[in-house]
Coordinates of C-alpha atoms and ligand atoms in Angstrom, one line a residue:
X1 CA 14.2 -1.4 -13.4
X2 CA 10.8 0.7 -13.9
X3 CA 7.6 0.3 -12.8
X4 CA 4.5 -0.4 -14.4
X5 CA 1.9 0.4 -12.2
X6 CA 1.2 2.1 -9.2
X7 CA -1.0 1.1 -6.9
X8 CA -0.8 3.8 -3.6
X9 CA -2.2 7.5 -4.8
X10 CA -4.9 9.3 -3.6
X11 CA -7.4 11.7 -5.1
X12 CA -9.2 14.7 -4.3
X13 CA -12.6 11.9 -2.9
X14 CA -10.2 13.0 0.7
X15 CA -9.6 16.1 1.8
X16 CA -5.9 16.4 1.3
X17 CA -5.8 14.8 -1.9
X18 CA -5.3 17.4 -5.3
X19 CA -6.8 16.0 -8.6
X20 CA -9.6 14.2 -9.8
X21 CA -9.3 10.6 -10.6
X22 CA -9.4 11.4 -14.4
X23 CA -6.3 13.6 -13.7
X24 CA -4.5 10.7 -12.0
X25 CA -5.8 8.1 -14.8
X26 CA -4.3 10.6 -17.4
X27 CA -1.5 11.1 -15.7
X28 CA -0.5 7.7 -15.4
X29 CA -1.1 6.9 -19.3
X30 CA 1.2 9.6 -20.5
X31 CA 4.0 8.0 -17.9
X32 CA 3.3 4.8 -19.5
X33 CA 1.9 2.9 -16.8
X34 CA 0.0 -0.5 -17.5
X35 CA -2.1 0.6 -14.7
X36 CA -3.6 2.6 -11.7
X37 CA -4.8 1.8 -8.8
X38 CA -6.6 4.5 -5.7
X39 CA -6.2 3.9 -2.3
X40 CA -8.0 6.4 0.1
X41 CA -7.9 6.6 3.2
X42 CA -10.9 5.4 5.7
X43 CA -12.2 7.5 8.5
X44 CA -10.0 6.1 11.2
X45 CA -7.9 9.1 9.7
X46 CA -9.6 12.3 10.2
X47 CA -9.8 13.3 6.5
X48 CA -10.2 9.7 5.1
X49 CA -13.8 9.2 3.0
X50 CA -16.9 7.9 4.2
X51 CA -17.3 3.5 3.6
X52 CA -20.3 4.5 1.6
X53 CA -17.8 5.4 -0.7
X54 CA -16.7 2.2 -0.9
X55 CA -20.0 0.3 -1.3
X56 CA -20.1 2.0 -4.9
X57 CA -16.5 0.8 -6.3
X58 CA -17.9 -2.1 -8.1
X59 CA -19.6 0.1 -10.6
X60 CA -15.9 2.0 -11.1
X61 CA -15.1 1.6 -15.1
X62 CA -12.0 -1.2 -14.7
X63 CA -10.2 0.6 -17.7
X64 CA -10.1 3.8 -19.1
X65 CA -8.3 6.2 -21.5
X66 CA -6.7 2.7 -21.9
X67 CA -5.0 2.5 -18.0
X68 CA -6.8 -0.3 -16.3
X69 CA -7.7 1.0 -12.7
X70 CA -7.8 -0.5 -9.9
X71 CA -9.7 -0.3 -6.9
X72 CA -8.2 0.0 -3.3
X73 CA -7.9 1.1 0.4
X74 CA -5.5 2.6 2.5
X75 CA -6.9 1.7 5.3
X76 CA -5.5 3.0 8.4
X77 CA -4.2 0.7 11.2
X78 CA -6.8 1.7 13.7
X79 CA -6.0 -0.6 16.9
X80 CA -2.9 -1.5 18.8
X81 CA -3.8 -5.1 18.3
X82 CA -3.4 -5.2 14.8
X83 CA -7.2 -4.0 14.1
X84 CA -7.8 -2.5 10.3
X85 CA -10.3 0.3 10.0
X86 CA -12.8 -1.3 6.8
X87 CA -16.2 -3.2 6.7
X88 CA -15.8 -6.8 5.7
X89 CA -18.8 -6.5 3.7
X90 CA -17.4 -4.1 1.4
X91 CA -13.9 -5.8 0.5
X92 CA -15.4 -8.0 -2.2
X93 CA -15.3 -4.5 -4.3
X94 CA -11.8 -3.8 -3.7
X95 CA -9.1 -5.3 -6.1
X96 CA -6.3 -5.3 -2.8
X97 CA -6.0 -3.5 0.7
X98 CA -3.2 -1.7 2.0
X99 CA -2.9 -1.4 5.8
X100 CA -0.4 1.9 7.2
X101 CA 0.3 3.1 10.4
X102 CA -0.4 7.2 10.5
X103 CA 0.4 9.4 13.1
X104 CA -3.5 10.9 13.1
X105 CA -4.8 7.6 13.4
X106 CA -2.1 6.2 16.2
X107 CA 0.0 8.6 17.7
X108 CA 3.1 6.4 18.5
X109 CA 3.8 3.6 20.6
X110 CA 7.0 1.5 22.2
X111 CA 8.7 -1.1 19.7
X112 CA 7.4 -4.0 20.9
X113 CA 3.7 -2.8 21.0
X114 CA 4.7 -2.1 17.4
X115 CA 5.9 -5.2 16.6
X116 CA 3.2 -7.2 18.2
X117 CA 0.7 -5.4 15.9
X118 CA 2.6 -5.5 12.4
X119 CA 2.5 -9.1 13.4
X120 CA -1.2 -9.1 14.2
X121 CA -2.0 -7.6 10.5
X122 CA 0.3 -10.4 8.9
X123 CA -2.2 -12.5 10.2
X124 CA -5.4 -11.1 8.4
X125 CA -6.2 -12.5 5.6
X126 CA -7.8 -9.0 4.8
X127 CA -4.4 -7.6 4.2
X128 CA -2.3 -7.8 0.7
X129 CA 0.0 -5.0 1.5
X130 CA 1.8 -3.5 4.2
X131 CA 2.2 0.5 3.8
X132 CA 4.9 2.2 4.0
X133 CA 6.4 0.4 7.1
X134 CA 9.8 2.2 7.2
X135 CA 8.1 5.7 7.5
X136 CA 8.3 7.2 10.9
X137 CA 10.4 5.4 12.9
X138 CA 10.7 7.8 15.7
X139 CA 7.0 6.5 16.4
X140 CA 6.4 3.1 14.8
X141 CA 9.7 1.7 15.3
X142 CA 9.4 -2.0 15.5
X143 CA 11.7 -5.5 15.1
X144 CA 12.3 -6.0 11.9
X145 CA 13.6 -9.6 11.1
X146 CA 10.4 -10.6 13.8
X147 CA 8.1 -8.7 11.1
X148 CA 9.4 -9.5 7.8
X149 CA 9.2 -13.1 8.8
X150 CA 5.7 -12.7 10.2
X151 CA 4.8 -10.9 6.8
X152 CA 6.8 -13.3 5.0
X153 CA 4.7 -16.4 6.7
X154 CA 1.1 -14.4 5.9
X155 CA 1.9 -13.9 2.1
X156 CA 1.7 -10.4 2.6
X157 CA 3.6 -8.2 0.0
X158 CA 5.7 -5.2 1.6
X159 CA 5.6 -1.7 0.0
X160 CA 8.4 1.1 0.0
X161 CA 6.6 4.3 -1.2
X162 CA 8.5 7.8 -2.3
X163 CA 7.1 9.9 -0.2
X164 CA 8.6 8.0 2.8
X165 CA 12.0 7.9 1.6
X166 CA 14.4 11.4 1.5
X167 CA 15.1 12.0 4.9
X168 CA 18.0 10.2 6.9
X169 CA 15.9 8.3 10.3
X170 CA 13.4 6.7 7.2
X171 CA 16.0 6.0 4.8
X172 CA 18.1 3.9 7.4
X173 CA 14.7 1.8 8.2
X174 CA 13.8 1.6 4.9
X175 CA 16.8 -0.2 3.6
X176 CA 16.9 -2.0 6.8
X177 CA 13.0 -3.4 5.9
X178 CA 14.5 -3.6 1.7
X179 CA 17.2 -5.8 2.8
X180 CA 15.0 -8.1 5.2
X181 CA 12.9 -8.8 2.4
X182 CA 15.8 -9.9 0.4
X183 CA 16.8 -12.1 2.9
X184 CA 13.5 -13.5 3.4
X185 CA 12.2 -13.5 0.0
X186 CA 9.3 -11.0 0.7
X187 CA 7.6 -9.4 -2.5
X188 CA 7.5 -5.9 -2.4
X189 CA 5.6 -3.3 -4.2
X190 CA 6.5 -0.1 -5.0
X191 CA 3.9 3.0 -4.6
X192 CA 4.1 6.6 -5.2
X193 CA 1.9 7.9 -2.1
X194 CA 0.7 10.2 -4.8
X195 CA -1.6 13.4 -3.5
X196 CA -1.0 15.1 -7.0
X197 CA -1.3 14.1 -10.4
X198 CA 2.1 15.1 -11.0
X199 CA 3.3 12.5 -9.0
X200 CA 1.7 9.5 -9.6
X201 CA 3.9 6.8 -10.7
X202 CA 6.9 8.4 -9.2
X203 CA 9.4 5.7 -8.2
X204 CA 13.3 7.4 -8.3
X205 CA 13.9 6.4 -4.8
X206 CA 12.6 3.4 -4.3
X207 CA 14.2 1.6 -7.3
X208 CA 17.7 3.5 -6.0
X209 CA 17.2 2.0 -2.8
X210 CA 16.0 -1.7 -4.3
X211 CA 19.0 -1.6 -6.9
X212 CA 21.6 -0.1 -3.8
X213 CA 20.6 -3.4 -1.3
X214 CA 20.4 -5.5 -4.6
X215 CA 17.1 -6.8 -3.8
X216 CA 16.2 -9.3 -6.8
X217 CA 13.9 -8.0 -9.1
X218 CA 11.9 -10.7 -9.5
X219 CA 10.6 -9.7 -5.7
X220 CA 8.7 -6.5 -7.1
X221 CA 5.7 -7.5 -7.7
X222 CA 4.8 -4.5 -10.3
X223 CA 8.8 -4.0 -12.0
X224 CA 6.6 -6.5 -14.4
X225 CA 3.2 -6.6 -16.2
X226 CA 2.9 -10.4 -16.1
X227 CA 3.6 -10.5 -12.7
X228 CA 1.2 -8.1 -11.3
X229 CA -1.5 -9.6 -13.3
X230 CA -0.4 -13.2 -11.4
X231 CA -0.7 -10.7 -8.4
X232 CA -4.1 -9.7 -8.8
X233 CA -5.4 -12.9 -9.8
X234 CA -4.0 -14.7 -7.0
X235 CA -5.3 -11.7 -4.2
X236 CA -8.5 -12.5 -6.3
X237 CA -8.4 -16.2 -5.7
X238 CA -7.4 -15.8 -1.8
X239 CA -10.1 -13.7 -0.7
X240 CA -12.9 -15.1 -3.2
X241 CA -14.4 -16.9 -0.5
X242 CA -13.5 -14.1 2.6
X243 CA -16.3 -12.1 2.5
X244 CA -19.9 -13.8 1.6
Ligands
ZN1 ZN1 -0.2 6.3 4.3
ZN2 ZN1 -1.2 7.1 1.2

């Protein structure tokens, strides 16, 4: 299995990002990706960029040096009750939003407050994928079959990123999320969390862990060109009527 796009990296636009978006874009061409997609942060984490930044997306080029890019969020889990951080008015310039727990945005909080607000974001119809979920489970521990189902039952597609996979207490909920999707038949996504242009597209770990539970690979969404493009259409087609 490879990938053919990634769709979680971030670019110097925040603070602790390291290359310029052409970097990234060129990047990802000479790893062969189809495409790219940026997700910052917003400013419910400290060094996430201003919305006006997002007002201006729309006039983003949607290909270049032949990588079609893609235009997204991270945005940051800002509430206990399930509450992103993002103006309405400015997801109709976003191709997809990613919503992730961080530890500078919500410190930590008891499994079931966790769970109760993974299952409040499965409900916004906002949301197309959940961030790195397994990362951190000393803080954002949370029920898993409860989740997946709830993520399951609001079409939301779950991601496993690199950069939350290499040490023991996230691998162990990681697998545990990978195989929950399986059994649910959850699409997942897998992102590089890139900060560096190095990185972007990285995917080792993730496919490892996909291939080690056996998760089918018809569940990741971008293993496969067509089926990211039925992705993006269909993301396109739910939310065409969201935000007027
Ligand atoms: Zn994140
Ligand atoms: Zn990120």
């Amino acid at each position: 299995m490879k990938t053919v796009a990634d769709l979680h990296t971030h670019t110097s636009a925040c603070p602790h990002g390291h290359c310029t978006r052409q970097e990234l874009i060129l990047r990802a061409k000479e790893r062969g990706l189809w495409a790219v997609g940026i997700s910052e942060h917003t400013q419910a984490c400290p060094d996430g960029v201003p919305m006006a930044y997002f007002e201006k997306m729309n006039n983003w080029l949607t290909e270049s040096y032949g990588v079609r890019v893609l235009r997204g969020v991270e945005s940051d889990i800002s509430d206990w009750r399930g509450k992103i951080f993002m103006q309405r008015r400015y997801m109709k310039n976003l191709d997809y939003v990613i919503a992730s727990l961080h530890r500078n945005s919500l410190w930590a909080a008891d499994r079931l407050t966790v769970t109760s607000t993974w299952c409040g974001i499965a409900e916004d119809p906002a949301v197309d994928i959940i961030g790195h979920c397994g990362r951190d489970p000393d803080r954002f521990d949370f029920e898993t079959d409860t989740v997946i189902r709830a993520f399951r039952d609001g079409g939301k597609t779950v991601e496993f990123n690199e950069s939350s996979l290499g040490k023991p207490a996230h691998d162990k909920k990681c697998y545990e999320i990978c195989e929950a999707c399986g059994k649910y038949g959850v699409p997942v996504m897998i992102g590089s969390d890139s900060h560096y242009a190095r990185s972007v597209g990285a995917s080792a770990n993730c496919i490892r862990m996909i291939e080690t539970v056996g998760l089918p690979e018809e569940l990741v969404i971008n293993a496969d060109r067509d089926r990211l493009e039925k992705w993006l259409a269909s993301v396109k087609e739910r939310k065409s009527t969201l935000f007027d």
